[in-house]
Coordinates of C-alpha atoms and ligand atoms in Angstrom, one line a residue:
Chain L
M94 CA 19.7 -9.6 19.3
T95 CA 18.6 -12.8 17.7
K96 CA 20.0 -13.1 14.2
V97 CA 17.5 -13.8 11.5
C98 CA 18.3 -15.7 8.3
V99 CA 16.7 -16.9 5.1
I100 CA 16.7 -20.7 5.1
G101 CA 14.5 -21.3 2.0
I102 CA 13.5 -19.6 -1.2
G103 CA 10.8 -20.5 -3.7
F104 CA 9.4 -18.8 -6.7
T105 CA 7.3 -19.3 -9.9
N106 CA 8.3 -18.2 -13.3
F107 CA 7.2 -14.6 -14.0
N108 CA 4.8 -14.4 -17.0
P109 CA 2.7 -11.6 -18.5
I110 CA -0.3 -13.8 -18.3
T111 CA -1.0 -17.1 -16.5
P112 CA -4.5 -18.2 -17.7
D113 CA -3.7 -21.8 -16.7
M114 CA -3.1 -21.0 -13.0
E115 CA -5.5 -19.8 -10.3
W116 CA -4.0 -17.1 -8.0
K117 CA -4.0 -19.8 -5.2
D118 CA -1.9 -22.1 -7.5
I119 CA 0.9 -19.6 -8.0
M120 CA 1.1 -18.9 -4.2
Y121 CA 1.1 -22.7 -3.6
E122 CA 3.8 -23.3 -6.1
A123 CA 6.2 -20.6 -4.7
C124 CA 5.5 -21.7 -1.0
Q125 CA 5.9 -25.4 -1.7
K126 CA 9.2 -24.8 -3.4
A127 CA 10.5 -22.6 -0.5
Y128 CA 9.5 -25.3 2.1
V129 CA 11.2 -28.0 0.1
D130 CA 14.3 -25.8 -0.3
A131 CA 14.4 -25.2 3.5
G132 CA 13.5 -28.8 4.3
V133 CA 10.6 -27.9 6.5
D134 CA 7.0 -29.2 6.7
P135 CA 4.8 -26.1 6.9
R136 CA 2.1 -28.0 8.8
R137 CA 4.6 -28.8 11.6
D138 CA 7.7 -26.7 11.5
I139 CA 6.6 -23.2 10.5
D140 CA 5.3 -21.1 13.4
S141 CA 3.9 -18.1 11.6
F142 CA 2.9 -17.1 8.1
I143 CA 2.8 -13.7 6.5
T144 CA 1.5 -12.7 3.0
C145 CA 1.9 -9.2 1.5
A146 CA -1.1 -8.3 -0.5
E147 CA -3.4 -5.3 -1.3
D148 CA -7.1 -6.1 -1.5
Y149 CA -7.7 -4.0 -4.7
W150 CA -4.9 -5.9 -6.6
E151 CA -6.5 -9.2 -5.6
G152 CA -10.2 -8.3 -6.0
F153 CA -11.2 -9.4 -2.5
S154 CA -12.2 -7.5 0.6
I155 CA -10.2 -8.8 3.5
F156 CA -7.9 -10.9 1.3
D157 CA -6.3 -12.1 4.5
E158 CA -9.0 -14.6 4.9
F159 CA -8.2 -16.2 1.5
V160 CA -4.5 -16.8 2.4
P161 CA -4.1 -19.7 4.8
D162 CA -4.8 -22.8 2.7
Q163 CA -2.2 -22.2 -0.1
V164 CA 0.6 -21.1 2.2
G165 CA 0.2 -24.1 4.5
A166 CA -1.2 -21.9 7.4
L167 CA -4.6 -23.5 8.1
L168 CA -5.5 -22.9 11.7
R169 CA -2.1 -21.4 12.4
P170 CA -0.9 -17.9 13.1
C171 CA -1.3 -16.1 9.8
C172 CA -1.6 -12.5 8.8
T173 CA -1.4 -10.2 5.8
V174 CA 0.7 -7.1 5.5
C175 CA -0.8 -4.6 3.2
G176 CA 2.5 -3.4 1.5
D177 CA 5.5 -4.5 -0.5
G178 CA 7.1 -7.9 0.3
I179 CA 10.0 -6.2 2.1
Y180 CA 7.5 -4.8 4.7
G181 CA 6.5 -8.4 5.3
L182 CA 10.1 -9.5 5.6
G183 CA 10.7 -6.9 8.3
N184 CA 7.6 -8.1 10.1
A185 CA 8.7 -11.7 9.9
A186 CA 12.2 -10.8 11.3
M187 CA 10.6 -8.9 14.2
Q188 CA 8.4 -11.9 15.0
I189 CA 11.5 -14.0 15.2
Q190 CA 13.4 -11.4 17.2
T191 CA 10.7 -11.3 19.9
G192 CA 11.5 -14.9 20.5
L193 CA 7.8 -15.8 19.9
M194 CA 8.4 -17.5 16.6
D195 CA 11.4 -19.5 15.4
V196 CA 10.4 -20.1 11.7
V197 CA 8.3 -17.8 9.7
S198 CA 7.1 -18.0 6.1
I199 CA 6.8 -14.8 4.1
E200 CA 5.0 -14.7 0.7
A201 CA 4.1 -12.1 -1.9
H202 CA 2.6 -12.4 -5.4
S203 CA 1.1 -10.6 -8.4
K204 CA -1.8 -12.0 -10.4
V205 CA -2.2 -8.7 -12.1
S206 CA -3.4 -10.4 -15.3
D207 CA -6.7 -11.1 -13.5
L208 CA -7.2 -7.4 -13.0
L209 CA -8.8 -5.9 -16.1
T210 CA -8.7 -2.3 -15.0
Y211 CA -5.2 -1.8 -13.7
G212 CA -5.3 2.0 -14.3
D213 CA -8.6 2.4 -12.3
V214 CA -7.0 0.8 -9.3
V215 CA -4.0 3.1 -9.5
L216 CA -6.4 6.0 -9.9
H217 CA -8.4 4.8 -6.9
A218 CA -5.3 5.2 -4.8
M219 CA -5.3 8.9 -5.4
D220 CA -7.0 11.5 -3.2
P221 CA -10.7 11.7 -4.2
I222 CA -11.1 15.4 -3.6
Y223 CA -8.0 16.9 -5.2
D224 CA -6.2 14.4 -7.3
R225 CA -8.6 12.0 -8.8
P226 CA -10.8 14.5 -10.5
V227 CA -7.9 15.9 -12.6
S228 CA -7.0 12.4 -13.7
G229 CA -9.2 9.3 -14.6
P230 CA -11.6 7.6 -15.5
V231 CA -9.0 5.8 -17.6
E232 CA -9.7 4.3 -21.0
R233 CA -10.1 0.6 -20.6
P234 CA -9.6 -2.1 -23.2
N235 CA -12.5 -3.8 -24.7
Y236 CA -12.7 -7.3 -23.3
A237 CA -14.7 -9.7 -25.4
G238 CA -17.5 -11.4 -23.6
L239 CA -17.3 -9.4 -20.5
P240 CA -20.2 -7.2 -19.3
S241 CA -20.0 -3.6 -20.6
Y242 CA -22.3 -0.8 -21.0
P243 CA -24.3 -0.8 -24.3
E244 CA -23.6 2.0 -26.8
E245 CA -27.1 3.5 -26.6
N246 CA -26.9 3.7 -22.8
P247 CA -23.3 4.4 -21.9
K248 CA -22.0 4.6 -18.4
P249 CA -22.1 8.2 -17.2
L250 CA -18.7 9.6 -16.6
V251 CA -17.6 10.8 -13.2
G252 CA -17.0 14.5 -12.8
S253 CA -17.4 17.3 -15.3
S254 CA -15.1 16.8 -18.2
D255 CA -15.0 14.2 -21.0
E256 CA -12.9 11.1 -20.7
T257 CA -10.6 12.3 -23.4
D258 CA -9.7 15.4 -21.4
R259 CA -8.2 13.2 -18.7
V260 CA -5.0 11.4 -18.2
H261 CA -3.9 8.0 -17.1
P262 CA -2.6 8.2 -13.5
Y263 CA 0.9 7.2 -14.6
F264 CA 1.3 10.9 -15.6
L265 CA 2.7 11.2 -12.0
A266 CA 5.9 9.5 -13.1
G267 CA 6.2 12.0 -16.0
L268 CA 6.1 14.8 -13.4
E269 CA 8.8 13.2 -11.3
M270 CA 11.0 12.3 -14.2
Q271 CA 10.8 15.9 -15.4
H272 CA 12.0 17.1 -12.0
F273 CA 14.7 14.4 -11.9
L274 CA 16.2 15.3 -15.3
K275 CA 16.2 19.0 -14.4
T276 CA 17.7 18.7 -10.9
T277 CA 20.4 16.2 -11.8
G278 CA 21.3 17.2 -15.3
T279 CA 20.4 13.7 -16.5
T280 CA 19.1 13.3 -20.1
E281 CA 16.3 11.1 -21.5
E282 CA 18.9 9.1 -23.4
E283 CA 20.8 8.4 -20.2
C284 CA 17.6 7.1 -18.6
A285 CA 17.0 4.9 -21.7
E286 CA 20.3 3.2 -21.0
V287 CA 18.7 1.7 -17.8
A288 CA 16.2 -0.2 -19.9
V289 CA 19.0 -1.3 -22.2
K290 CA 21.0 -2.7 -19.3
N291 CA 18.2 -4.3 -17.4
K292 CA 16.5 -6.0 -20.4
K293 CA 20.0 -7.3 -21.3
N294 CA 20.5 -8.7 -17.8
A295 CA 17.1 -10.4 -18.0
F296 CA 18.4 -12.6 -20.9
L297 CA 20.6 -14.3 -18.2
N298 CA 17.6 -14.8 -15.9
P299 CA 15.5 -17.8 -16.8
Y300 CA 12.4 -16.6 -14.8
A301 CA 12.4 -13.1 -16.3
A302 CA 9.6 -12.2 -18.8
Y303 CA 10.8 -9.1 -20.7
E304 CA 14.3 -9.7 -21.8
A305 CA 15.2 -7.9 -25.0
K306 CA 18.3 -6.8 -26.9
I307 CA 17.6 -3.1 -27.5
S308 CA 19.5 0.1 -27.8
A309 CA 18.8 3.5 -26.2
D310 CA 17.6 4.5 -29.7
H311 CA 14.7 1.9 -29.4
V312 CA 13.6 3.5 -26.1
M313 CA 14.0 7.0 -27.5
K314 CA 11.8 6.1 -30.5
S315 CA 9.1 4.5 -28.4
E316 CA 6.2 6.9 -28.2
Y317 CA 5.8 9.5 -25.4
C318 CA 3.3 8.5 -22.8
F319 CA 3.9 11.3 -20.3
K320 CA 6.7 13.4 -21.7
P321 CA 9.6 12.9 -20.9
L322 CA 8.4 9.4 -20.0
K323 CA 8.2 7.0 -23.0
R324 CA 6.5 3.6 -23.4
M325 CA 9.8 1.7 -23.0
D326 CA 10.7 3.6 -19.8
I327 CA 7.8 1.8 -18.1
S328 CA 8.0 -1.6 -16.6
P329 CA 5.3 -3.9 -18.0
N330 CA 3.2 -5.8 -15.5
V331 CA 3.8 -9.5 -14.8
D332 CA 2.4 -12.4 -12.7
G333 CA 4.5 -14.3 -10.3
A334 CA 5.0 -15.3 -6.7
V335 CA 7.9 -15.5 -4.3
C336 CA 8.2 -17.2 -0.8
F337 CA 11.0 -17.2 1.8
V338 CA 11.4 -19.2 4.9
L339 CA 13.0 -17.1 7.7
A340 CA 14.4 -18.6 10.9
N341 CA 16.5 -17.7 13.8
E342 CA 20.1 -18.5 13.4
N343 CA 20.1 -21.6 15.7
I344 CA 17.4 -23.3 13.7
A345 CA 19.4 -22.8 10.5
K346 CA 22.4 -24.4 12.2
D347 CA 20.3 -27.3 13.4
L348 CA 19.0 -27.9 9.9
G349 CA 22.6 -27.7 8.6
I350 CA 21.7 -24.9 6.2
E351 CA 24.2 -22.3 5.2
P352 CA 22.3 -19.2 6.1
I353 CA 21.9 -15.9 4.3
Y354 CA 21.5 -13.3 7.1
L355 CA 18.9 -10.5 7.0
E356 CA 21.2 -7.9 8.5
G357 CA 19.0 -4.9 8.3
F358 CA 15.7 -3.5 7.1
G359 CA 13.9 -0.2 7.1
W360 CA 10.8 1.4 5.7
S361 CA 9.4 4.9 5.3
S362 CA 6.4 6.7 4.0
E363 CA 5.8 10.1 2.5
T364 CA 2.7 12.2 2.9
P365 CA -0.1 11.5 0.3
W366 CA -0.2 15.1 -0.7
L367 CA 1.1 14.6 -4.2
S368 CA 1.6 18.2 -5.0
T369 CA 3.6 19.2 -1.9
R370 CA 5.7 16.1 -1.1
G371 CA 9.2 15.8 -2.2
M372 CA 10.1 14.4 -5.6
E373 CA 13.5 12.9 -4.7
A374 CA 12.5 9.6 -3.2
E375 CA 13.0 10.7 0.4
Y376 CA 11.3 7.4 1.4
A377 CA 14.2 5.5 -0.1
R378 CA 16.8 7.6 1.7
K379 CA 15.1 7.2 5.1
S380 CA 14.5 3.5 4.8
A381 CA 18.1 3.0 3.7
E382 CA 19.4 5.0 6.7
M383 CA 17.4 2.7 9.0
A384 CA 18.6 -0.4 7.3
Y385 CA 22.3 0.7 7.2
K386 CA 22.2 1.5 10.9
M387 CA 20.8 -1.9 11.7
A388 CA 23.3 -3.6 9.5
D389 CA 26.3 -1.5 10.8
I390 CA 27.0 -0.2 7.3
V391 CA 28.8 3.1 7.4
Q392 CA 30.0 3.4 3.8
P393 CA 27.4 1.8 1.6
T394 CA 29.3 2.3 -1.6
K395 CA 32.3 0.3 -0.2
E396 CA 30.4 -2.3 1.8
I397 CA 27.6 -3.2 -0.6
D398 CA 28.6 -5.6 -3.4
L399 CA 25.4 -5.5 -5.4
A400 CA 21.9 -4.1 -5.3
E401 CA 18.5 -4.7 -6.7
I402 CA 16.7 -1.4 -6.6
D403 CA 13.3 -0.3 -7.8
D404 CA 13.2 0.4 -11.5
R405 CA 9.5 0.5 -12.2
F406 CA 10.4 3.4 -14.5
T407 CA 13.9 3.9 -15.9
Y408 CA 14.7 7.1 -14.1
K409 CA 13.6 5.5 -10.9
E410 CA 16.8 3.3 -10.9
L411 CA 19.0 6.4 -11.1
Q412 CA 16.9 8.4 -8.6
H413 CA 16.9 5.5 -6.1
L414 CA 20.6 4.9 -6.6
E415 CA 21.2 8.5 -5.4
A416 CA 18.6 8.4 -2.6
L417 CA 20.1 5.2 -1.2
G418 CA 23.5 6.8 -1.0
L419 CA 25.0 4.5 -3.6
A420 CA 25.7 7.4 -5.9
R421 CA 26.2 11.1 -5.3
K422 CA 23.5 13.4 -6.5
G423 CA 23.6 13.7 -10.3
E424 CA 26.3 10.9 -10.4
A425 CA 24.0 7.9 -11.1
K426 CA 24.1 8.5 -14.9
T427 CA 27.9 8.5 -14.8
L428 CA 28.0 5.2 -13.0
L429 CA 25.7 3.7 -15.6
K430 CA 27.7 5.2 -18.5
E431 CA 31.0 3.9 -17.1
G432 CA 29.6 0.4 -16.7
V433 CA 29.9 0.4 -12.9
T434 CA 26.3 -0.9 -12.5
E435 CA 26.7 -3.7 -15.1
I436 CA 26.9 -7.3 -13.8
E437 CA 30.7 -7.2 -14.3
G438 CA 31.0 -3.7 -12.8
D439 CA 32.0 -2.6 -9.3
L440 CA 28.4 -2.1 -8.2
P441 CA 26.1 -4.3 -10.2
I442 CA 22.5 -3.0 -10.1
N443 CA 19.5 -5.1 -11.0
P444 CA 21.4 -8.2 -12.3
S445 CA 18.0 -10.0 -12.3
G446 CA 16.8 -7.6 -15.0
G447 CA 14.9 -5.6 -12.5
S448 CA 11.2 -4.7 -13.0
L449 CA 12.1 -3.6 -16.6
G450 CA 13.4 -7.0 -17.4
V451 CA 11.5 -9.3 -15.0
G452 CA 8.2 -7.3 -15.0
N453 CA 6.4 -5.2 -12.4
C454 CA 5.1 -7.7 -10.0
L455 CA 3.3 -5.2 -7.7
E456 CA 3.6 -6.1 -4.0
A457 CA 6.0 -9.0 -4.9
T458 CA 8.6 -6.5 -6.2
G459 CA 10.6 -6.3 -3.0
L460 CA 10.7 -10.1 -2.7
Q461 CA 11.7 -10.6 -6.3
K462 CA 14.5 -8.2 -5.7
S463 CA 15.5 -9.9 -2.4
L464 CA 15.3 -13.3 -4.2
E465 CA 17.9 -12.1 -6.6
I466 CA 20.2 -10.9 -3.8
I467 CA 19.8 -14.2 -2.0
M468 CA 20.5 -16.3 -5.1
Q469 CA 23.6 -14.2 -5.8
L470 CA 24.8 -14.5 -2.2
R471 CA 24.3 -18.3 -2.3
G472 CA 26.3 -18.3 -5.6
H473 CA 23.2 -19.8 -7.4
A474 CA 22.7 -17.0 -10.0
G475 CA 24.1 -18.9 -12.9
K476 CA 25.2 -16.9 -15.9
R477 CA 24.5 -13.6 -14.1
Q478 CA 26.5 -14.5 -11.0
V479 CA 28.3 -11.6 -9.5
P480 CA 31.7 -13.0 -8.3
D481 CA 32.4 -12.9 -4.5
A482 CA 29.1 -11.3 -3.6
E483 CA 28.9 -11.0 0.2
V484 CA 26.6 -8.1 1.0
G485 CA 23.6 -7.2 -1.1
L486 CA 20.8 -4.6 -0.8
A487 CA 17.2 -5.0 -2.1
Q488 CA 14.9 -1.9 -2.3
A489 CA 11.3 -1.5 -3.4
W490 CA 9.0 1.4 -3.8
R491 CA 5.3 0.7 -3.5
G492 CA 4.7 2.1 -7.0
L493 CA 2.4 4.9 -8.1
P494 CA 1.0 6.9 -6.6
S495 CA 2.7 5.9 -3.3
G496 CA 5.6 7.6 -1.6
S497 CA 6.5 4.6 0.4
G498 CA 9.3 2.1 0.2
A499 CA 11.5 -0.4 2.1
V500 CA 15.0 -1.7 2.1
A501 CA 16.5 -5.0 3.1
I502 CA 20.2 -5.9 3.5
F503 CA 21.5 -9.4 3.2
R504 CA 24.9 -10.9 4.1
R505 CA 26.3 -14.3 3.2
G506 CA 26.9 -16.4 6.3
Chain R
M81 CA -43.5 5.9 39.1
E82 CA -46.5 8.2 39.0
N83 CA -44.3 11.3 39.2
R84 CA -42.1 10.1 36.3
K85 CA -45.0 10.6 33.9
E86 CA -45.1 14.3 34.6
E87 CA -41.4 14.9 34.2
K88 CA -40.5 16.6 31.0
P89 CA -37.5 15.3 29.3
T90 CA -34.6 17.8 29.3
Y91 CA -32.0 18.1 26.5
P92 CA -28.7 20.0 26.3
K93 CA -29.1 23.2 24.4
Y94 CA -27.4 21.9 21.3
A95 CA -29.7 19.0 20.9
P96 CA -31.7 17.5 19.2
G97 CA -30.6 19.4 16.1
T98 CA -31.5 18.4 12.6
H99 CA -30.7 15.1 11.0
V100 CA -29.0 14.9 7.7
R101 CA -31.4 13.4 5.2
T102 CA -30.7 11.6 2.0
S103 CA -32.4 14.5 0.1
D104 CA -29.8 16.9 1.7
I105 CA -27.0 14.9 0.1
R106 CA -28.8 14.6 -3.2
D107 CA -29.6 18.4 -3.3
K108 CA -25.9 19.1 -2.4
K109 CA -27.0 21.0 0.8
I110 CA -24.0 19.5 2.5
T111 CA -20.5 19.1 1.1
Y112 CA -19.4 15.7 0.0
T113 CA -17.3 14.1 -2.7
W114 CA -18.4 11.1 -4.6
W115 CA -16.6 8.5 -6.6
E116 CA -17.6 5.3 -8.3
P117 CA -14.6 3.1 -9.0
E118 CA -14.8 1.1 -12.2
I119 CA -12.9 -1.9 -11.3
Q120 CA -13.2 -5.3 -13.0
Y121 CA -11.5 -8.7 -12.5
A122 CA -11.6 -11.9 -14.5
W123 CA -10.0 -14.6 -12.4
S124 CA -8.3 -17.5 -14.1
L125 CA -9.5 -20.6 -12.4
G126 CA -6.7 -23.1 -12.7
N127 CA -7.1 -26.8 -13.2
A128 CA -9.3 -27.8 -10.2
M129 CA -12.0 -25.1 -10.4
S130 CA -12.1 -25.3 -14.2
K131 CA -12.8 -29.0 -14.0
F132 CA -15.4 -28.6 -11.3
L133 CA -17.3 -25.9 -13.3
Q134 CA -17.0 -27.9 -16.5
G135 CA -18.6 -30.8 -14.6
L136 CA -21.5 -28.6 -13.4
K137 CA -22.1 -27.6 -17.0
E138 CA -22.4 -31.3 -17.8
G139 CA -24.8 -31.8 -14.9
K140 CA -22.2 -33.5 -12.7
I141 CA -20.8 -32.7 -9.2
L142 CA -17.1 -33.7 -9.2
G143 CA -15.0 -34.4 -6.2
V144 CA -11.3 -35.2 -5.7
H145 CA -9.4 -37.2 -3.1
C146 CA -6.7 -36.6 -0.6
H147 CA -5.8 -40.2 0.2
K148 CA -3.3 -39.1 2.9
C149 CA -6.0 -37.4 4.9
N150 CA -8.8 -39.7 3.8
R151 CA -10.9 -36.9 2.3
L152 CA -13.2 -36.9 -0.7
I153 CA -13.3 -33.1 -1.3
V154 CA -16.0 -31.1 -2.8
P155 CA -15.8 -28.4 -4.2
P156 CA -12.5 -29.9 -5.4
R157 CA -9.2 -28.0 -5.1
S158 CA -5.7 -28.7 -6.4
F159 CA -4.2 -29.2 -3.0
C160 CA -5.4 -30.3 0.4
E161 CA -5.3 -27.6 3.1
Y162 CA -4.8 -30.1 5.9
C163 CA -1.7 -31.9 4.7
Y164 CA -0.6 -29.4 2.1
G165 CA -0.1 -32.2 -0.5
P166 CA -1.6 -32.3 -4.0
T167 CA -5.1 -33.9 -4.5
E168 CA -5.7 -36.7 -6.9
D169 CA -8.3 -39.2 -8.3
W170 CA -11.3 -37.3 -9.5
V171 CA -14.8 -38.9 -9.1
E172 CA -18.4 -38.0 -10.0
L173 CA -20.6 -37.7 -6.9
K174 CA -24.3 -38.2 -6.7
D175 CA -26.2 -34.9 -6.6
T176 CA -27.9 -35.6 -3.3
G177 CA -27.1 -34.6 0.2
T178 CA -28.2 -33.6 3.7
I179 CA -28.9 -30.1 5.0
N180 CA -26.0 -29.4 7.4
T181 CA -27.4 -26.0 8.5
Y182 CA -29.8 -23.4 7.0
S183 CA -31.3 -20.0 7.6
V184 CA -34.7 -18.5 6.6
S185 CA -33.6 -15.1 5.3
Y186 CA -35.9 -12.1 5.1
L187 CA -33.6 -9.4 3.8
D188 CA -32.4 -8.7 0.3
P189 CA -28.8 -7.5 -0.3
N190 CA -29.9 -3.9 0.3
A191 CA -31.5 -4.9 3.6
N192 CA -35.0 -4.4 2.3
R193 CA -37.6 -6.7 3.8
I194 CA -38.8 -9.4 1.4
E195 CA -42.2 -11.1 1.6
E196 CA -41.3 -14.7 0.7
P197 CA -38.2 -15.5 2.8
I198 CA -35.3 -17.1 0.9
L199 CA -34.0 -20.5 2.2
I200 CA -30.3 -20.8 2.1
G201 CA -27.8 -23.2 3.7
V202 CA -25.0 -25.7 3.5
I203 CA -25.5 -29.1 2.0
S204 CA -23.3 -32.0 2.9
I205 CA -22.9 -34.0 -0.4
D206 CA -23.8 -37.6 0.3
E207 CA -20.7 -39.4 -1.0
A208 CA -18.1 -36.8 0.1
Y209 CA -16.2 -37.2 3.3
P210 CA -15.5 -36.5 6.1
K211 CA -18.7 -34.7 7.0
P212 CA -19.4 -31.8 6.7
M213 CA -18.2 -31.7 3.1
G214 CA -20.2 -29.8 0.5
F215 CA -21.2 -26.3 -0.4
M216 CA -23.7 -23.5 0.1
H217 CA -26.9 -23.3 -2.0
Y218 CA -30.6 -22.3 -2.1
F219 CA -33.4 -24.6 -1.2
G220 CA -36.7 -24.8 -3.0
E221 CA -39.9 -26.8 -3.3
M222 CA -40.1 -26.7 0.5
S223 CA -41.6 -24.3 3.0
K224 CA -39.8 -22.5 5.8
D225 CA -41.7 -24.7 8.2
E226 CA -40.6 -27.9 6.5
I227 CA -36.9 -27.2 6.2
H228 CA -34.7 -28.8 8.9
I229 CA -31.2 -29.8 9.7
G230 CA -30.7 -33.4 8.5
M231 CA -33.2 -33.1 5.7
K232 CA -32.4 -35.1 2.6
V233 CA -32.1 -33.0 -0.5
K234 CA -31.4 -33.3 -4.3
A235 CA -30.1 -30.8 -6.8
V236 CA -32.5 -29.3 -9.3
W237 CA -30.5 -28.5 -12.4
K238 CA -31.0 -25.8 -15.0
P239 CA -31.8 -27.1 -18.5
E240 CA -28.7 -28.2 -20.3
D241 CA -28.7 -25.3 -22.8
E242 CA -28.9 -22.8 -20.0
R243 CA -25.9 -24.1 -18.0
E244 CA -22.8 -22.0 -18.3
G245 CA -20.2 -23.6 -15.9
S246 CA -21.3 -21.9 -12.7
I247 CA -22.5 -23.0 -9.3
N248 CA -25.8 -21.6 -10.4
D249 CA -26.2 -24.3 -13.0
I250 CA -27.8 -25.9 -10.0
K251 CA -31.0 -23.9 -9.4
Y252 CA -31.5 -25.1 -5.8
F253 CA -31.8 -28.2 -3.8
K254 CA -35.3 -29.7 -3.2
P255 CA -36.5 -32.4 -0.8
L256 CA -35.4 -35.8 -1.8
G257 CA -38.9 -37.4 -2.3
G258 CA -39.7 -41.0 -1.5
G259 CA -38.6 -43.4 -4.1
E260 CA -35.8 -41.1 -5.5
Ligands
ZN202 ZN1 -4.6 -34.0 2.9

């Protein structure tokens, strides 16, 4: 089969707010850098363009229509994948493998700071009959100067109970964490150490937004949001964009680029029935199985040198580590404690800082994680460089309340 | 044909049935679930759009060049979608143009019939190029019988103290009268 490789990468800084940039501008910046990095002219050399975006995050119906200009795709084959960036990466690879396209651009971004009611969008992703009524409407901040309902004529609440009787939809993570702690014998303190490690790694990453020198005690003393989940167990949101140029191997050779191969990818989706589906990240296990098979990986713990895995909540890193087969059940906390998952350990996990250190960049999460793997395999990761990295895994979950996720495996050429 | 008139229409036994009416939904005679999302956005505009809207607030239509593609672009943008290069050299354009296309619209956003049709269309701004280059707006001070493609028009601005940096700081475009 045609071998697919990454020939260019581009990204913006990741920032909690970007009031000086339009969403088009951050996409343009990431794409332009990727095209320069690959040495290609998008108006001539790129055959197809993919963006990963979800309409509600963006605030547009049919966001697809607003994509072509800033990715360089005007009047060219262009489409949007409604999912995490790794889903787009898989689609781009398949377009190349069909032989129809030689060079494909793939972009994902977050401009979540433009969304004033993040919790409402998460809530809107829940089942309207069974799950939404027990949660939201969520409390929203008071934004100066924006239209709101006057005090004497407040907006009527949906459903029967008062707003204060309801919970923010992130309570779902509290449910899952409770289950994880119980079934694996992991403690809250051990989960807190994930935040300590990832925020420390973020110090070595110039584009990360949430680096911090903290101890597990800081996390433990942060207030409970959804017990056992505390404020500092949660990845804060961030703006940013990432773009890759993918090409078939021969194009990379013609361009004289040392390629990073996309060896395997996989994706999987759980049922949306929140109360009956599994709580052990089955989507991660399934997508990894698919990717390992494609990449001919038989013993992941021996063959994978480093991984960037979804840590939107601290316990998620440990849960995913086990689901991906990189740790045995209940063993993830031990790997963390023994320093195995530190940058200088045997299996560095989230050297970029992960979502806890870089920020939760929504559908761009998978590409931010892939970006770190590619930089590491290129040997361009600076102070956080993992020595002799040859094979890396990137994994992303689609975030609450989804049970979907994807995995990509890269190998140095 | 004569026979046809005497034929009685036949229906299958299950038809015609009873239509669901709005009142049935309101009175909860049928089961349904209802949700009203409360979702708000406030988009940062970036350099190009901010400058354009600031211009409108000051009663000016601003454009920007892509010299490579020989375009004078309005509404301005930070990059040119044709060559993918950055735009440069801002200029103030005259607030006159030509109707590129239009429609006489009889429905409001809820598809209710309206008495006085609304005139809406695309204006090619005079100094911008290549044609068509301009934006969408309303037309006023002209009848549905007078409006035509190729008609010369001029912006009618809101009073300065009512402008807020919006495309609606222009109220509408009116016919460009003789001598103007
Ligand atoms: Zn141009």
